[in-house]
């Protein structure tokens, strides 16, 4: 069979890797205090039994499957239950709850692994001729419901896995541009670039299990976007397979031009299209020389509003950091609680000396906010950036604490999804919602969102948790990234919906967007009209209807009005 | 009548302002050498006679005109010949040649000046009910044919002039965002911003006679885009009037979010839409505090390839200039020829000392290339930027010559269009074509474009001129801006088409785009498919067809296949 690897079918990441807290003494007390979950007594769920899943038979006609095998080879078509299940959901909390509770409303019928763009074209043409539905699949890390078939889909559903298109094809060193196949996973493409001294600079939390095609299709953003830009800036050229017509292939080609005034930007229609306009097979991406120096500095602020104001001031200054991030007091508490046991002088510094200094400044230790700011470039540049930022931090009452926490941040940055599975194993939800808004609205968005989540928890009569950090600074605003958690009652998805919906509604009610970098899918589409207006949605609807009149390309995603939710 | 002012009907700018060369002794010899035009003997054309123009009667039904007057008031609807002519063309060379030769194939029928968005909505609804064509009009500076009605248009054509919507409505100082009405001209909106310490940082060559709505509609770029971004980055929020439906208004609202993953970017569909998706009434734009310091430094390079390489190196470095620009040897010669007479020590420096230094370095004075690089920010920042760039210039064999030429550049930057009219008055074409490409392709695009223009001149058997500068640097490439000139023979527009087409074809044949910042209109649309591919055009065609099924919004623009060219 095909050698494309996938995450485990019931959770994040690969088997054998998981979150544990044996070396983090503050973690269990923190969880008990935050959501009332006692890790000492909590029952850990058994790994779900794949054979217990209820899965309808594949609706793919044998002749269609045979035709696909004729294109990609027998080894690269699959209709077996495991392949179908792995490709039917992403890794949202809703996905994991459903899959653990045997709630698969509509699995994909057949999975295809084409070897190259020519095979993608043939698969697309065969699927359209069959009037099948095509859902492109990258790393499977999506958390917006972008990968699942519509629950009521009566046609054959084909998951088109790009996993075999995973090479960096060429690097244009003079232009800082790399042609990269859409199915290349973050670590694989970054290793290929690093080997020649380059980096893509795009590091979303999902990096280890997401692909460049997926990043483009969901209009994603990575944690160093302050320097490298969002994926919409990083993606310059695109190749997208659409149905052949008039005897010619259907490859849409956007050349890698640095900037153009060629009408409405088709590039910016493909970026964020979640498979609805065709199958992205190749991206020409901006790449950068690996920087001479890189440092993540940590700072503390006395409170959230001081931290927000400092980030805004940095964005307006001459400084050009690669990362700006500040956690609210609750997330700061969480970070400290997930730190490993310290010993000797380290312990003294972190647990005695530092709090002492803060108290002597009159800070309330319950309000302190941890911030990470990253710098890259030549030594002189980094030095000057640190100085510029250091002065702004000081102006806002903050203090620098060196690189220690930043090193930890760099090491832990891709681990958060494992923690979600850890909680889920113990009957608790842990999930995220992120947004962006102008600087002037961030405090209001923050307050309203915290209040909305707490209102939902009160309605449920439970003790819930919500924390936040600001990241991804822009000239006119920034992203707020919320993480929330609570112990499930009897109806996990109803409870989850109540909390998640309250948060999303707070975003749009306060002038923030429904998603800064996770995409729309079906998870966020109910709020799209409140975000980009009725006419904005109408324009999108027309675009999809005209580009895909047969609704063959991932129908039901992005646009509101098509709900595929299944209660688990 | 309405007090919205327009440029003169037969040329650029306002009456009484024009290019003259009495104080530029090197100019006449330069023109003689470049295109064989002897300014000493050249006949200056008389100002064309408006009353001699042939203009079909307005096709607007009196009842429709009355209905429009009922919306905007009698004083704000016009069907008189001058208003109709002013609104029927932009200011491309083709436009000016045609208007001077009494070639108006299809004038607009009625001009409307709504006072606010509510009136725009009513005008749009009335026009759609009448099955009229709506062409939004800002400053009228377009040079891509985006403003003219289709020659074969049988319906009533309405020019919707946004000139009365010209206010900066509010400034969000915390976010660096300003709500600006679409019809605000560059100087007017910049003055309103400057009064409160802000700048928009968008300065296209057309600045004095173009509007923010027009900048957005044509996906424009200003000369300080290295710092402030193209208009696609500057525009954050948008309000766009589309037809009312289901009893609700048709205002499409894109909120001013710094970055979002809400599907295909509707913002980036409106930006560049040239009126085809609706009427832009308001832009929420990024604005910046006026910088503490600003300086434009001049440098010389021994030749074009050294200049190109230096600009690429700067784009890859830690430096963040606001402008990077280098002229080829021909444009450098042109710049020197349009300098005012120098006296005393100035003359010695420029005409004796500087050339002496260059010769002593072994430079060929026919190859030297003049470069401007601009810096803004705090004093320490500007100093460091100059140092970083200075080192790169030196590495590439260049030399700094201080701020003198930069001051002149700043003063003269909006004057070029007047020179075109000066030439046109004397029977010569002067026009521009600009493009963008990755750094690795710029030398090839440059060589091929020069060769293509010279090939066209050879075919015409004339002495023609073409010169170029690089401007607008990005991480992965830059814009090349070509200016060409030749003396007309018997068939001006046939000759112009031959040269202009050769240049555009050279762009797409060598991996460059058909326009970096002038838009598509009808002037560049024949090459669109060669630029963004057949499928890219198909997606655009579907977008327009679905968003405007009645073809009421500026039909015929951007998409290839609709030619409205009229020979003059």
JSON list of C-alpha atoms in Angstrom, two decimals, chain A residues 445-562:
[
{"chain": "A", "resi": 445, "resn": "UNK", "atom": "CA", "xyz": [-13.11, 41.72, 22.28]},
{"chain": "A", "resi": 446, "resn": "UNK", "atom": "CA", "xyz": [-11.11, 40.10, 25.05]},
{"chain": "A", "resi": 447, "resn": "UNK", "atom": "CA", "xyz": [-13.47, 41.13, 27.85]},
{"chain": "A", "resi": 448, "resn": "UNK", "atom": "CA", "xyz": [-16.57, 40.19, 25.87]},
{"chain": "A", "resi": 449, "resn": "UNK", "atom": "CA", "xyz": [-15.19, 36.80, 24.91]},
{"chain": "A", "resi": 450, "resn": "UNK", "atom": "CA", "xyz": [-14.18, 35.90, 28.46]},
{"chain": "A", "resi": 451, "resn": "UNK", "atom": "CA", "xyz": [-17.61, 37.02, 29.65]},
{"chain": "A", "resi": 452, "resn": "UNK", "atom": "CA", "xyz": [-19.35, 35.01, 26.91]},
{"chain": "A", "resi": 453, "resn": "UNK", "atom": "CA", "xyz": [-17.48, 31.83, 27.79]},
{"chain": "A", "resi": 454, "resn": "UNK", "atom": "CA", "xyz": [-18.14, 32.31, 31.49]},
{"chain": "A", "resi": 455, "resn": "UNK", "atom": "CA", "xyz": [-21.79, 32.96, 30.70]},
{"chain": "A", "resi": 456, "resn": "UNK", "atom": "CA", "xyz": [-21.94, 29.66, 28.84]},
{"chain": "A", "resi": 457, "resn": "UNK", "atom": "CA", "xyz": [-20.26, 27.86, 31.73]},
{"chain": "A", "resi": 458, "resn": "UNK", "atom": "CA", "xyz": [-22.78, 29.40, 34.14]},
{"chain": "A", "resi": 459, "resn": "UNK", "atom": "CA", "xyz": [-25.61, 28.26, 31.90]},
{"chain": "A", "resi": 460, "resn": "UNK", "atom": "CA", "xyz": [-24.18, 24.76, 32.02]},
{"chain": "A", "resi": 461, "resn": "UNK", "atom": "CA", "xyz": [-23.65, 25.04, 35.76]},
{"chain": "A", "resi": 462, "resn": "UNK", "atom": "CA", "xyz": [-20.01, 24.03, 35.46]},
{"chain": "A", "resi": 463, "resn": "UNK", "atom": "CA", "xyz": [-16.59, 25.37, 36.29]},
{"chain": "A", "resi": 464, "resn": "UNK", "atom": "CA", "xyz": [-14.94, 26.25, 32.98]},
{"chain": "A", "resi": 465, "resn": "UNK", "atom": "CA", "xyz": [-11.67, 27.81, 31.99]},
{"chain": "A", "resi": 466, "resn": "UNK", "atom": "CA", "xyz": [-10.68, 30.30, 29.32]},
{"chain": "A", "resi": 467, "resn": "UNK", "atom": "CA", "xyz": [-7.33, 31.93, 28.73]},
{"chain": "A", "resi": 468, "resn": "UNK", "atom": "CA", "xyz": [-5.86, 33.99, 25.91]},
{"chain": "A", "resi": 469, "resn": "UNK", "atom": "CA", "xyz": [-2.77, 35.32, 24.25]},
{"chain": "A", "resi": 470, "resn": "UNK", "atom": "CA", "xyz": [-2.18, 38.02, 21.70]},
{"chain": "A", "resi": 471, "resn": "UNK", "atom": "CA", "xyz": [0.03, 36.99, 18.79]},
{"chain": "A", "resi": 472, "resn": "UNK", "atom": "CA", "xyz": [0.53, 37.93, 15.12]},
{"chain": "A", "resi": 473, "resn": "UNK", "atom": "CA", "xyz": [0.85, 41.71, 15.27]},
{"chain": "A", "resi": 474, "resn": "UNK", "atom": "CA", "xyz": [0.02, 43.86, 12.25]},
{"chain": "A", "resi": 475, "resn": "UNK", "atom": "CA", "xyz": [0.10, 47.60, 11.72]},
{"chain": "A", "resi": 476, "resn": "UNK", "atom": "CA", "xyz": [-3.59, 47.96, 12.51]},
{"chain": "A", "resi": 477, "resn": "UNK", "atom": "CA", "xyz": [-4.33, 45.13, 14.91]},
{"chain": "A", "resi": 478, "resn": "UNK", "atom": "CA", "xyz": [-3.52, 41.64, 16.11]},
{"chain": "A", "resi": 479, "resn": "UNK", "atom": "CA", "xyz": [-4.80, 38.13, 16.69]},
{"chain": "A", "resi": 480, "resn": "UNK", "atom": "CA", "xyz": [-6.31, 37.04, 20.00]},
{"chain": "A", "resi": 481, "resn": "UNK", "atom": "CA", "xyz": [-6.01, 33.31, 20.60]},
{"chain": "A", "resi": 482, "resn": "UNK", "atom": "CA", "xyz": [-8.34, 31.82, 23.22]},
{"chain": "A", "resi": 483, "resn": "UNK", "atom": "CA", "xyz": [-8.01, 28.38, 24.78]},
{"chain": "A", "resi": 484, "resn": "UNK", "atom": "CA", "xyz": [-10.91, 27.03, 26.78]},
{"chain": "A", "resi": 485, "resn": "UNK", "atom": "CA", "xyz": [-11.54, 23.87, 28.80]},
{"chain": "A", "resi": 486, "resn": "UNK", "atom": "CA", "xyz": [-14.26, 22.26, 30.86]},
{"chain": "A", "resi": 487, "resn": "UNK", "atom": "CA", "xyz": [-15.29, 18.84, 32.12]},
{"chain": "A", "resi": 488, "resn": "UNK", "atom": "CA", "xyz": [-17.97, 17.24, 29.98]},
{"chain": "A", "resi": 489, "resn": "UNK", "atom": "CA", "xyz": [-21.39, 16.42, 31.37]},
{"chain": "A", "resi": 490, "resn": "UNK", "atom": "CA", "xyz": [-23.84, 14.07, 29.69]},
{"chain": "A", "resi": 491, "resn": "UNK", "atom": "CA", "xyz": [-24.03, 15.78, 26.32]},
{"chain": "A", "resi": 492, "resn": "UNK", "atom": "CA", "xyz": [-20.50, 16.68, 25.26]},
{"chain": "A", "resi": 493, "resn": "UNK", "atom": "CA", "xyz": [-21.25, 18.25, 21.88]},
{"chain": "A", "resi": 494, "resn": "UNK", "atom": "CA", "xyz": [-24.27, 20.21, 23.07]},
{"chain": "A", "resi": 495, "resn": "UNK", "atom": "CA", "xyz": [-22.14, 21.61, 25.86]},
{"chain": "A", "resi": 496, "resn": "UNK", "atom": "CA", "xyz": [-19.25, 22.28, 23.49]},
{"chain": "A", "resi": 497, "resn": "UNK", "atom": "CA", "xyz": [-21.56, 24.02, 21.02]},
{"chain": "A", "resi": 498, "resn": "UNK", "atom": "CA", "xyz": [-22.88, 26.29, 23.74]},
{"chain": "A", "resi": 499, "resn": "UNK", "atom": "CA", "xyz": [-19.40, 27.43, 24.76]},
{"chain": "A", "resi": 500, "resn": "UNK", "atom": "CA", "xyz": [-17.88, 27.61, 21.29]},
{"chain": "A", "resi": 501, "resn": "UNK", "atom": "CA", "xyz": [-20.90, 29.46, 19.88]},
{"chain": "A", "resi": 502, "resn": "UNK", "atom": "CA", "xyz": [-20.86, 31.99, 22.70]},
{"chain": "A", "resi": 503, "resn": "UNK", "atom": "CA", "xyz": [-17.22, 32.72, 21.91]},
{"chain": "A", "resi": 504, "resn": "UNK", "atom": "CA", "xyz": [-17.73, 33.04, 18.15]},
{"chain": "A", "resi": 505, "resn": "UNK", "atom": "CA", "xyz": [-20.74, 35.28, 18.68]},
{"chain": "A", "resi": 506, "resn": "UNK", "atom": "CA", "xyz": [-18.71, 37.50, 21.00]},
{"chain": "A", "resi": 507, "resn": "UNK", "atom": "CA", "xyz": [-16.13, 37.88, 18.24]},
{"chain": "A", "resi": 508, "resn": "UNK", "atom": "CA", "xyz": [-18.52, 39.17, 15.60]},
{"chain": "A", "resi": 509, "resn": "UNK", "atom": "CA", "xyz": [-20.55, 41.21, 18.08]},
{"chain": "A", "resi": 510, "resn": "UNK", "atom": "CA", "xyz": [-17.43, 43.14, 19.00]},
{"chain": "A", "resi": 511, "resn": "UNK", "atom": "CA", "xyz": [-15.92, 43.83, 15.59]},
{"chain": "A", "resi": 512, "resn": "UNK", "atom": "CA", "xyz": [-13.57, 40.87, 15.42]},
{"chain": "A", "resi": 513, "resn": "UNK", "atom": "CA", "xyz": [-13.39, 38.25, 12.68]},
{"chain": "A", "resi": 514, "resn": "UNK", "atom": "CA", "xyz": [-14.65, 34.67, 13.02]},
{"chain": "A", "resi": 515, "resn": "UNK", "atom": "CA", "xyz": [-11.19, 33.23, 12.34]},
{"chain": "A", "resi": 516, "resn": "UNK", "atom": "CA", "xyz": [-7.74, 34.68, 12.00]},
{"chain": "A", "resi": 517, "resn": "UNK", "atom": "CA", "xyz": [-6.04, 31.52, 10.74]},
{"chain": "A", "resi": 518, "resn": "UNK", "atom": "CA", "xyz": [-8.09, 28.33, 11.19]},
{"chain": "A", "resi": 519, "resn": "UNK", "atom": "CA", "xyz": [-10.39, 28.81, 8.21]},
{"chain": "A", "resi": 520, "resn": "UNK", "atom": "CA", "xyz": [-14.15, 28.57, 7.95]},
{"chain": "A", "resi": 521, "resn": "UNK", "atom": "CA", "xyz": [-15.13, 25.02, 7.05]},
{"chain": "A", "resi": 522, "resn": "UNK", "atom": "CA", "xyz": [-18.48, 24.22, 8.62]},
{"chain": "A", "resi": 523, "resn": "UNK", "atom": "CA", "xyz": [-17.41, 25.12, 12.17]},
{"chain": "A", "resi": 524, "resn": "UNK", "atom": "CA", "xyz": [-17.32, 28.88, 11.58]},
{"chain": "A", "resi": 525, "resn": "UNK", "atom": "CA", "xyz": [-19.61, 29.28, 8.57]},
{"chain": "A", "resi": 526, "resn": "UNK", "atom": "CA", "xyz": [-22.74, 30.12, 10.62]},
{"chain": "A", "resi": 527, "resn": "UNK", "atom": "CA", "xyz": [-21.10, 33.45, 11.51]},
{"chain": "A", "resi": 528, "resn": "UNK", "atom": "CA", "xyz": [-19.67, 34.30, 8.07]},
{"chain": "A", "resi": 529, "resn": "UNK", "atom": "CA", "xyz": [-22.50, 36.62, 7.10]},
{"chain": "A", "resi": 530, "resn": "UNK", "atom": "CA", "xyz": [-22.14, 38.55, 10.36]},
{"chain": "A", "resi": 531, "resn": "UNK", "atom": "CA", "xyz": [-18.44, 38.94, 9.53]},
{"chain": "A", "resi": 532, "resn": "UNK", "atom": "CA", "xyz": [-18.19, 39.82, 5.82]},
{"chain": "A", "resi": 533, "resn": "UNK", "atom": "CA", "xyz": [-21.86, 40.88, 5.36]},
{"chain": "A", "resi": 534, "resn": "UNK", "atom": "CA", "xyz": [-24.73, 39.39, 3.39]},
{"chain": "A", "resi": 535, "resn": "UNK", "atom": "CA", "xyz": [-23.38, 40.77, 0.10]},
{"chain": "A", "resi": 536, "resn": "UNK", "atom": "CA", "xyz": [-19.90, 39.46, 0.84]},
{"chain": "A", "resi": 537, "resn": "UNK", "atom": "CA", "xyz": [-21.34, 35.98, 1.26]},
{"chain": "A", "resi": 538, "resn": "UNK", "atom": "CA", "xyz": [-23.42, 36.44, -1.89]},
{"chain": "A", "resi": 539, "resn": "UNK", "atom": "CA", "xyz": [-20.29, 37.23, -3.90]},
{"chain": "A", "resi": 540, "resn": "UNK", "atom": "CA", "xyz": [-18.58, 34.12, -2.49]},
{"chain": "A", "resi": 541, "resn": "UNK", "atom": "CA", "xyz": [-21.63, 32.00, -3.22]},
{"chain": "A", "resi": 542, "resn": "UNK", "atom": "CA", "xyz": [-21.63, 33.21, -6.81]},
{"chain": "A", "resi": 543, "resn": "UNK", "atom": "CA", "xyz": [-17.92, 32.52, -7.15]},
{"chain": "A", "resi": 544, "resn": "UNK", "atom": "CA", "xyz": [-18.30, 28.91, -6.02]},
{"chain": "A", "resi": 545, "resn": "UNK", "atom": "CA", "xyz": [-21.45, 28.33, -8.06]},
{"chain": "A", "resi": 546, "resn": "UNK", "atom": "CA", "xyz": [-19.85, 29.63, -11.23]},
{"chain": "A", "resi": 547, "resn": "UNK", "atom": "CA", "xyz": [-16.49, 27.92, -10.73]},
{"chain": "A", "resi": 548, "resn": "UNK", "atom": "CA", "xyz": [-18.04, 24.59, -9.76]},
{"chain": "A", "resi": 549, "resn": "UNK", "atom": "CA", "xyz": [-21.55, 24.38, -11.19]},
{"chain": "A", "resi": 550, "resn": "UNK", "atom": "CA", "xyz": [-21.79, 20.65, -10.46]},
{"chain": "A", "resi": 551, "resn": "UNK", "atom": "CA", "xyz": [-20.85, 21.09, -6.79]},
{"chain": "A", "resi": 552, "resn": "UNK", "atom": "CA", "xyz": [-18.13, 18.49, -7.12]},
{"chain": "A", "resi": 553, "resn": "UNK", "atom": "CA", "xyz": [-15.47, 20.33, -5.14]},
{"chain": "A", "resi": 554, "resn": "UNK", "atom": "CA", "xyz": [-15.86, 20.03, -1.38]},
{"chain": "A", "resi": 555, "resn": "UNK", "atom": "CA", "xyz": [-19.46, 21.29, -1.34]},
{"chain": "A", "resi": 556, "resn": "UNK", "atom": "CA", "xyz": [-20.97, 22.70, 1.84]},
{"chain": "A", "resi": 557, "resn": "UNK", "atom": "CA", "xyz": [-17.79, 24.31, 3.15]},
{"chain": "A", "resi": 558, "resn": "UNK", "atom": "CA", "xyz": [-17.30, 28.01, 3.94]},
{"chain": "A", "resi": 559, "resn": "UNK", "atom": "CA", "xyz": [-20.81, 29.15, 2.98]},
{"chain": "A", "resi": 560, "resn": "UNK", "atom": "CA", "xyz": [-23.41, 29.27, 5.72]},
{"chain": "A", "resi": 561, "resn": "UNK", "atom": "CA", "xyz": [-26.69, 27.42, 5.42]},
{"chain": "A", "resi": 562, "resn": "UNK", "atom": "CA", "xyz": [-25.38, 23.92, 5.06]}
]
